[in-house]
Amino acid sequence: MADSEVNTPSTPIEYDSKYFEFDGIRLPPFCRGKMEEIANFSLRGSDIWIITYPKSGTSLLQEVVYLVSQGADPDEIGLMNIDEQLPVLEYPQPGLDIIKELTSPRLIKSHLPYRFLPTGMHDGEAKLSGIFGPGFKNKTKNEKARYGLWLSCMSHSPSQLSIIYMARNPKDLVVSYFEFHRSLRTMSYRGTFQEFCQRFMNDKRNFVRSFVRSFCRQTGDIVCCCFFPLFFVVGYGSWFEHVLGFWEHRMDSNVLFLKYEDMYKDLGALVEQLAWFLGVSCDKVQHEAMVESCNQLIEQCCSSEALSICRGRVGLWKDVFTVSMNEKFDAVYRQKMGNSNLKFDFCLGERPVPSL
């Protein structure tokens, strides 16, 4: 772990003024004015959606999904601008009007929380209710899980759009997210990693309240909390809420919940999951060739990102976190994830760290 914490000046007003709040979530400026249009976005049964919290391995996942779903060659993917093939729903380019007219099957990405996605997606439980009867909604989570496991043995319906969600362990993610903010001039973030990690761990209201109390003790001034409306949360809201929002829907018949670390731990199993979920049939030889192609993509991606700090590797956080920061992070993690059975690998070769 890192040896010490170093403080440098930060510019929170410049950094945060570019964002706005929508229904309690802090979003990038390009989402302003289009959230209603996103909610009403028309879906197709052949759509393939890739949803992630930022810096969760989106670029790598999109290449793997494209290779598996389209049967593409990894060398061809390396030559193409794959972002043009898989646009981000909320980004200004190419825009919603263009995405609506894309040829099927459309491959679409987004970083939005589950509740902000097109309303047509919010019917996973309705599908299960339609199969198992109206009493399904009144069943316990364990009972629903058993029904979901039974349903998973059935083939994925071609009339249902596919939602692939990938989550990454939050310690590696916050380091990568910090480096991302520091590398872009448009983000204008010049705070320390410690400050950024504090933003990441805490929700807006609690952190603003503690900051204002600290500020007043040091200066003797009385500060109105409304002066700090959005300063202490990162874009796209809480990682904890984002991940748990999709984890709650992991049993929906059209949702596949993946973990970033599994691409490095057991790529073969992950590719097999993707192929089954997307309805791609292949024999053993074809599967092995597909895994090898995906492995090439991962190696290419890691090589291109390993210039200063390999933001994609597992266990990255150990080079940055101090012992004190790690203890604080673990305490927050247990508090926010304590009611979930979701587990992450924080370092490969070690047992997954439970949320309890």
Short mmCIF file of C-alpha atoms in Angstrom, two decimals:
data_model
loop_
_atom_site.label_atom_id
_atom_site.label_comp_id
_atom_site.label_asym_id
_atom_site.label_seq_id
_atom_site.Cartn_x
_atom_site.Cartn_y
_atom_site.Cartn_z
CA MET A 1 0.00 0.00 0.00
CA ALA A 2 1.00 3.63 -0.37
CA ASP A 3 3.11 5.10 2.43
CA SER A 4 1.50 8.44 3.13
CA GLU A 5 -1.26 10.86 2.21
CA VAL A 6 -0.19 14.03 0.39
CA ASN A 7 -2.47 17.04 0.13
CA THR A 8 -2.53 19.35 -2.90
CA PRO A 9 -4.82 22.28 -3.74
CA SER A 10 -8.17 21.43 -5.26
CA THR A 11 -10.66 23.41 -7.36
CA PRO A 12 -14.08 22.00 -6.47
CA ILE A 13 -16.15 24.86 -7.90
CA GLU A 14 -14.52 24.64 -11.34
CA TYR A 15 -14.82 20.84 -11.32
CA ASP A 16 -18.39 20.55 -10.09
CA SER A 17 -20.00 23.43 -11.94
CA LYS A 18 -20.14 21.31 -15.09
CA TYR A 19 -22.57 18.84 -13.51
CA PHE A 20 -26.23 19.03 -12.57
CA GLU A 21 -28.60 17.08 -10.36
CA PHE A 22 -31.49 15.05 -11.72
CA ASP A 23 -33.82 13.22 -9.34
CA GLY A 24 -31.12 13.14 -6.67
CA ILE A 25 -28.30 11.91 -8.97
CA ARG A 26 -25.40 14.02 -10.20
CA LEU A 27 -25.10 13.75 -13.99
CA PRO A 28 -22.75 15.15 -16.67
CA PRO A 29 -23.83 18.32 -18.47
CA PHE A 30 -24.60 16.52 -21.75
CA CYS A 31 -27.50 14.72 -20.04
CA ARG A 32 -29.25 18.00 -19.30
CA GLY A 33 -32.60 18.37 -21.03
CA LYS A 34 -32.70 14.86 -22.50
CA MET A 35 -33.67 12.63 -19.56
CA GLU A 36 -37.35 12.53 -20.55
CA GLU A 37 -36.41 11.59 -24.11
CA ILE A 38 -34.16 8.83 -22.75
CA ALA A 39 -37.00 7.51 -20.59
CA ASN A 40 -39.22 7.32 -23.69
CA PHE A 41 -36.53 5.83 -25.95
CA SER A 42 -38.02 3.10 -28.18
CA LEU A 43 -36.59 -0.36 -27.59
CA ARG A 44 -36.27 -3.37 -29.88
CA GLY A 45 -36.27 -7.01 -28.92
CA SER A 46 -32.94 -7.49 -30.70
CA ASP A 47 -31.15 -4.72 -28.75
CA ILE A 48 -28.01 -5.57 -26.80
CA TRP A 49 -27.32 -3.10 -23.98
CA ILE A 50 -24.02 -2.80 -22.12
CA ILE A 51 -24.44 -0.94 -18.84
CA THR A 52 -21.63 -0.03 -16.45
CA TYR A 53 -20.68 2.49 -13.82
CA PRO A 54 -17.83 4.57 -15.33
CA LYS A 55 -14.39 2.93 -15.33
CA SER A 56 -15.79 -0.57 -14.83
CA GLY A 57 -14.12 -2.03 -17.92
CA THR A 58 -16.62 -0.72 -20.46
CA SER A 59 -14.14 -0.51 -23.35
CA LEU A 60 -12.94 -4.05 -22.83
CA LEU A 61 -16.41 -5.47 -22.33
CA GLN A 62 -17.75 -3.85 -25.50
CA GLU A 63 -15.03 -5.47 -27.57
CA VAL A 64 -15.67 -8.88 -26.05
CA VAL A 65 -19.44 -8.53 -26.54
CA TYR A 66 -18.94 -7.37 -30.13
CA LEU A 67 -16.64 -10.31 -30.86
CA VAL A 68 -19.01 -12.87 -29.32
CA SER A 69 -22.22 -11.45 -30.77
CA GLN A 70 -20.92 -10.62 -34.25
CA GLY A 71 -18.29 -13.33 -34.67
CA ALA A 72 -15.74 -10.62 -35.41
CA ASP A 73 -11.99 -11.12 -35.70
CA PRO A 74 -9.91 -9.43 -32.97
CA ASP A 75 -7.58 -7.92 -35.58
CA GLU A 76 -10.57 -6.36 -37.35
CA ILE A 77 -11.83 -4.93 -34.06
CA GLY A 78 -8.41 -3.41 -33.47
CA LEU A 79 -8.63 -1.56 -36.80
CA MET A 80 -12.18 -0.25 -36.43
CA ASN A 81 -13.55 2.56 -34.31
CA ILE A 82 -15.68 0.32 -32.16
CA ASP A 83 -17.21 3.26 -30.31
CA GLU A 84 -19.05 4.07 -33.54
CA GLN A 85 -20.51 0.57 -33.54
CA LEU A 86 -21.56 0.81 -29.87
CA PRO A 87 -22.71 4.38 -29.11
CA VAL A 88 -23.42 5.64 -25.60
CA LEU A 89 -27.10 6.44 -25.13
CA GLU A 90 -26.68 9.69 -23.19
CA TYR A 91 -23.61 11.09 -24.99
CA PRO A 92 -24.07 14.08 -27.33
CA GLN A 93 -22.56 12.14 -30.24
CA PRO A 94 -24.01 10.53 -32.25
CA GLY A 95 -27.21 11.52 -30.42
CA LEU A 96 -30.51 9.83 -29.67
CA ASP A 97 -32.00 10.47 -33.12
CA ILE A 98 -29.14 8.59 -34.80
CA ILE A 99 -29.19 5.72 -32.29
CA LYS A 100 -32.92 5.27 -32.84
CA GLU A 101 -32.31 4.61 -36.55
CA LEU A 102 -29.41 2.18 -36.23
CA THR A 103 -29.75 -1.15 -38.01
CA SER A 104 -30.74 -4.10 -35.82
CA PRO A 105 -29.32 -5.61 -33.77
CA ARG A 106 -28.37 -2.36 -32.06
CA LEU A 107 -25.52 -2.48 -29.54
CA ILE A 108 -25.93 0.41 -27.10
CA LYS A 109 -23.95 1.44 -24.03
CA SER A 110 -24.86 3.58 -21.03
CA HIS A 111 -23.58 4.56 -17.59
CA LEU A 112 -27.01 5.58 -16.30
CA PRO A 113 -28.47 4.04 -13.14
CA TYR A 114 -31.14 1.41 -13.66
CA ARG A 115 -34.04 3.72 -12.86
CA PHE A 116 -32.94 6.27 -15.48
CA LEU A 117 -32.85 3.81 -18.38
CA PRO A 118 -35.75 3.66 -20.87
CA THR A 119 -38.91 2.72 -19.01
CA GLY A 120 -39.46 -0.23 -21.34
CA MET A 121 -36.54 -1.98 -19.66
CA HIS A 122 -38.17 -1.95 -16.24
CA ASP A 123 -40.28 -5.02 -16.85
CA GLY A 124 -37.95 -7.88 -15.95
CA GLU A 125 -40.12 -8.82 -12.97
CA ALA A 126 -43.22 -8.38 -15.09
CA LYS A 127 -41.88 -11.09 -17.44
CA LEU A 128 -41.45 -13.43 -14.49
CA SER A 129 -44.89 -12.53 -13.20
CA GLY A 130 -46.32 -13.37 -16.58
CA ILE A 131 -44.73 -16.82 -16.43
CA PHE A 132 -45.33 -17.71 -12.79
CA GLY A 133 -48.56 -15.84 -12.12
CA PRO A 134 -49.59 -12.59 -10.41
CA GLY A 135 -48.57 -13.90 -6.97
CA PHE A 136 -44.89 -13.76 -8.00
CA LYS A 137 -44.45 -10.18 -6.76
CA ASN A 138 -45.50 -11.21 -3.24
CA LYS A 139 -42.89 -13.95 -2.92
CA THR A 140 -39.72 -13.55 -0.83
CA LYS A 141 -36.34 -12.79 -2.40
CA ASN A 142 -35.20 -16.39 -1.88
CA GLU A 143 -38.33 -17.74 -3.56
CA LYS A 144 -37.86 -15.33 -6.46
CA ALA A 145 -34.24 -16.43 -6.75
CA ARG A 146 -35.29 -20.08 -7.04
CA TYR A 147 -37.75 -19.17 -9.79
CA GLY A 148 -35.03 -17.12 -11.47
CA LEU A 149 -32.60 -20.04 -11.41
CA TRP A 150 -35.25 -22.27 -12.96
CA LEU A 151 -35.88 -19.67 -15.63
CA SER A 152 -32.15 -19.39 -16.34
CA CYS A 153 -32.23 -22.97 -17.58
CA MET A 154 -34.59 -21.85 -20.33
CA SER A 155 -33.18 -20.33 -23.51
CA HIS A 156 -33.05 -16.54 -23.63
CA SER A 157 -36.05 -15.36 -25.62
CA PRO A 158 -35.09 -13.68 -28.93
CA SER A 159 -37.98 -11.26 -28.45
CA GLN A 160 -36.37 -9.84 -25.29
CA LEU A 161 -33.67 -7.22 -25.45
CA SER A 162 -30.45 -8.19 -23.67
CA ILE A 163 -28.97 -6.17 -20.80
CA ILE A 164 -25.36 -6.93 -19.88
CA TYR A 165 -24.18 -5.23 -16.71
CA MET A 166 -20.59 -5.34 -15.53
CA ALA A 167 -19.44 -4.32 -12.04
CA ARG A 168 -15.84 -3.77 -10.93
CA ASN A 169 -14.45 -3.90 -7.41
CA PRO A 170 -14.78 -0.36 -6.02
CA LYS A 171 -11.20 0.04 -4.81
CA ASP A 172 -9.68 -0.43 -8.26
CA LEU A 173 -12.51 1.54 -9.80
CA VAL A 174 -12.04 4.65 -7.65
CA VAL A 175 -8.32 4.75 -8.50
CA SER A 176 -9.06 4.45 -12.22
CA TYR A 177 -11.86 7.03 -11.99
CA PHE A 178 -9.54 9.46 -10.22
CA GLU A 179 -6.86 9.05 -12.89
CA PHE A 180 -9.51 9.57 -15.56
CA HIS A 181 -10.67 12.84 -13.97
CA ARG A 182 -7.10 14.06 -13.64
CA SER A 183 -6.22 13.22 -17.25
CA LEU A 184 -9.01 15.18 -18.94
CA ARG A 185 -8.71 18.96 -19.23
CA THR A 186 -12.49 19.23 -19.51
CA MET A 187 -12.90 17.71 -16.03
CA SER A 188 -10.61 20.31 -14.40
CA TYR A 189 -10.23 18.17 -11.27
CA ARG A 190 -7.10 19.05 -9.30
CA GLY A 191 -7.91 17.61 -5.90
CA THR A 192 -6.06 14.86 -4.11
CA PHE A 193 -6.90 11.20 -4.38
CA GLN A 194 -7.92 11.28 -0.72
CA GLU A 195 -10.49 14.00 -1.48
CA PHE A 196 -11.78 12.16 -4.51
CA CYS A 197 -12.05 8.88 -2.61
CA GLN A 198 -14.02 10.69 0.09
CA ARG A 199 -16.42 11.93 -2.57
CA PHE A 200 -16.75 8.40 -3.87
CA MET A 201 -17.47 6.83 -0.49
CA ASN A 202 -19.93 9.34 0.92
CA ASP A 203 -23.33 10.51 -0.25
CA LYS A 204 -23.86 14.20 -0.92
CA ARG A 205 -25.79 15.22 2.17
CA ASN A 206 -23.64 13.51 4.79
CA PHE A 207 -20.37 14.69 3.33
CA VAL A 208 -21.50 18.26 2.76
CA ARG A 209 -22.73 18.40 6.34
CA SER A 210 -19.40 17.15 7.73
CA PHE A 211 -17.44 19.47 5.43
CA VAL A 212 -19.41 22.53 6.47
CA ARG A 213 -19.00 21.69 10.15
CA SER A 214 -15.24 21.34 9.65
CA PHE A 215 -15.07 24.55 7.61
CA CYS A 216 -16.94 26.52 10.25
CA ARG A 217 -14.73 25.22 13.07
CA GLN A 218 -11.61 26.29 11.20
CA THR A 219 -12.78 29.72 10.01
CA GLY A 220 -15.45 30.72 12.51
CA ASP A 221 -17.79 31.48 9.61
CA ILE A 222 -21.40 30.42 9.20
CA VAL A 223 -21.90 28.87 5.79
CA CYS A 224 -25.19 28.03 4.10
CA CYS A 225 -25.24 24.41 2.95
CA CYS A 226 -26.89 25.42 -0.30
CA PHE A 227 -23.52 26.93 -1.29
CA PHE A 228 -22.25 23.37 -1.65
CA PRO A 229 -25.13 21.78 -3.62
CA LEU A 230 -23.20 19.23 -5.70
CA PHE A 231 -19.55 19.53 -4.71
CA PHE A 232 -18.90 16.24 -3.00
CA VAL A 233 -20.25 13.45 -5.14
CA VAL A 234 -18.89 11.95 -8.36
CA GLY A 235 -20.68 11.74 -11.69
CA TYR A 236 -23.48 9.19 -12.21
CA GLY A 237 -24.16 9.06 -8.48
CA SER A 238 -23.16 6.51 -5.87
CA TRP A 239 -21.30 3.41 -7.08
CA PHE A 240 -22.96 1.46 -4.28
CA GLU A 241 -26.48 2.41 -5.38
CA HIS A 242 -25.65 1.93 -9.06
CA VAL A 243 -24.31 -1.60 -8.61
CA LEU A 244 -26.98 -2.70 -6.14
CA GLY A 245 -29.68 -1.34 -8.44
CA PHE A 246 -28.67 -3.86 -11.11
CA TRP A 247 -27.80 -6.61 -8.62
CA GLU A 248 -31.43 -6.55 -7.51
CA HIS A 249 -32.41 -7.37 -11.12
CA ARG A 250 -29.81 -10.08 -11.73
CA MET A 251 -32.56 -12.71 -11.84
CA ASP A 252 -34.51 -10.91 -14.55
CA SER A 253 -34.55 -13.15 -17.59
CA ASN A 254 -33.02 -10.50 -19.85
CA VAL A 255 -30.24 -9.35 -17.48
CA LEU A 256 -26.72 -10.80 -17.27
CA PHE A 257 -24.71 -9.51 -14.29
CA LEU A 258 -20.94 -9.86 -14.79
CA LYS A 259 -17.89 -8.90 -12.75
CA TYR A 260 -14.84 -7.30 -14.31
CA GLU A 261 -12.38 -9.45 -12.40
CA ASP A 262 -13.85 -12.62 -13.93
CA MET A 263 -12.41 -11.64 -17.31
CA TYR A 264 -8.97 -12.18 -15.80
CA LYS A 265 -9.88 -15.02 -13.45
CA ASP A 266 -11.94 -17.26 -15.76
CA LEU A 267 -12.35 -15.79 -19.22
CA GLY A 268 -13.61 -19.09 -20.64
CA ALA A 269 -16.56 -19.22 -18.25
CA LEU A 270 -17.41 -15.56 -18.90
CA VAL A 271 -17.37 -16.04 -22.69
CA GLU A 272 -19.55 -19.11 -22.29
CA GLN A 273 -22.02 -17.08 -20.22
CA LEU A 274 -22.11 -14.34 -22.83
CA ALA A 275 -22.55 -16.75 -25.74
CA TRP A 276 -25.42 -18.55 -24.01
CA PHE A 277 -27.08 -15.31 -22.96
CA LEU A 278 -26.87 -13.84 -26.47
CA GLY A 279 -28.06 -17.04 -28.11
CA VAL A 280 -24.75 -17.72 -29.88
CA SER A 281 -24.36 -21.46 -30.39
CA CYS A 282 -20.88 -22.93 -30.76
CA ASP A 283 -19.12 -26.25 -30.33
CA LYS A 284 -16.02 -26.84 -28.21
CA VAL A 285 -13.58 -25.88 -30.95
CA GLN A 286 -15.48 -22.69 -31.76
CA HIS A 287 -15.71 -21.82 -28.06
CA GLU A 288 -11.97 -22.25 -27.57
CA ALA A 289 -11.29 -20.07 -30.61
CA MET A 290 -13.65 -17.44 -29.25
CA VAL A 291 -11.91 -17.45 -25.86
CA GLU A 292 -8.51 -17.13 -27.50
CA SER A 293 -9.75 -14.18 -29.56
CA CYS A 294 -11.13 -12.51 -26.45
CA ASN A 295 -7.83 -13.12 -24.68
CA GLN A 296 -6.04 -11.31 -27.50
CA LEU A 297 -8.36 -8.35 -27.04
CA ILE A 298 -7.61 -8.21 -23.31
CA GLU A 299 -3.86 -8.33 -23.93
CA GLN A 300 -4.11 -5.57 -26.54
CA CYS A 301 -6.21 -3.44 -24.22
CA CYS A 302 -3.82 -3.85 -21.28
CA SER A 303 -0.80 -3.07 -23.46
CA SER A 304 -2.35 0.17 -24.69
CA GLU A 305 -3.34 1.28 -21.17
CA ALA A 306 -0.03 0.45 -19.50
CA LEU A 307 1.67 3.75 -20.37
CA SER A 308 1.79 5.34 -16.91
CA ILE A 309 -0.48 3.32 -14.68
CA CYS A 310 -2.34 0.26 -15.92
CA ARG A 311 -5.81 1.36 -14.91
CA GLY A 312 -7.30 -1.94 -16.01
CA ARG A 313 -5.35 -4.36 -13.83
CA VAL A 314 -6.83 -6.06 -10.80
CA GLY A 315 -5.32 -5.02 -7.45
CA LEU A 316 -4.39 -1.54 -8.67
CA TRP A 317 -5.64 -0.01 -5.41
CA LYS A 318 -2.78 -1.50 -3.37
CA ASP A 319 -0.34 0.94 -4.99
CA VAL A 320 -2.42 3.96 -3.97
CA PHE A 321 -4.40 3.28 -0.79
CA THR A 322 -2.77 3.96 2.56
CA VAL A 323 -3.54 1.65 5.48
CA SER A 324 -5.76 4.35 6.99
CA MET A 325 -7.65 4.90 3.73
CA ASN A 326 -8.17 1.18 3.30
CA GLU A 327 -9.62 0.84 6.80
CA LYS A 328 -12.01 3.74 6.19
CA PHE A 329 -13.04 2.35 2.83
CA ASP A 330 -13.70 -1.11 4.27
CA ALA A 331 -15.89 0.40 6.99
CA VAL A 332 -17.98 2.30 4.44
CA TYR A 333 -18.16 -0.76 2.17
CA ARG A 334 -19.49 -2.94 4.99
CA GLN A 335 -22.05 -0.29 5.91
CA LYS A 336 -23.38 0.19 2.38
CA MET A 337 -23.11 -3.41 1.14
CA GLY A 338 -23.90 -5.20 4.37
CA ASN A 339 -27.34 -6.38 3.27
CA SER A 340 -26.09 -7.75 -0.04
CA ASN A 341 -24.50 -11.11 -0.84
CA LEU A 342 -22.56 -9.59 -3.74
CA LYS A 343 -18.83 -10.39 -3.49
CA PHE A 344 -15.80 -9.01 -5.33
CA ASP A 345 -12.23 -10.11 -5.93
CA PHE A 346 -10.05 -7.22 -4.74
CA CYS A 347 -6.88 -9.09 -5.75
CA LEU A 348 -6.64 -12.14 -7.96
CA GLY A 349 -5.37 -15.20 -6.16
CA GLU A 350 -7.22 -14.21 -3.00
CA ARG A 351 -10.67 -15.24 -1.85
CA PRO A 352 -13.49 -12.81 -2.71
CA VAL A 353 -14.17 -10.27 0.05
CA PRO A 354 -17.78 -10.64 1.27
CA SER A 355 -19.94 -7.62 1.87
CA LEU A 356 -20.65 -8.68 5.45
#
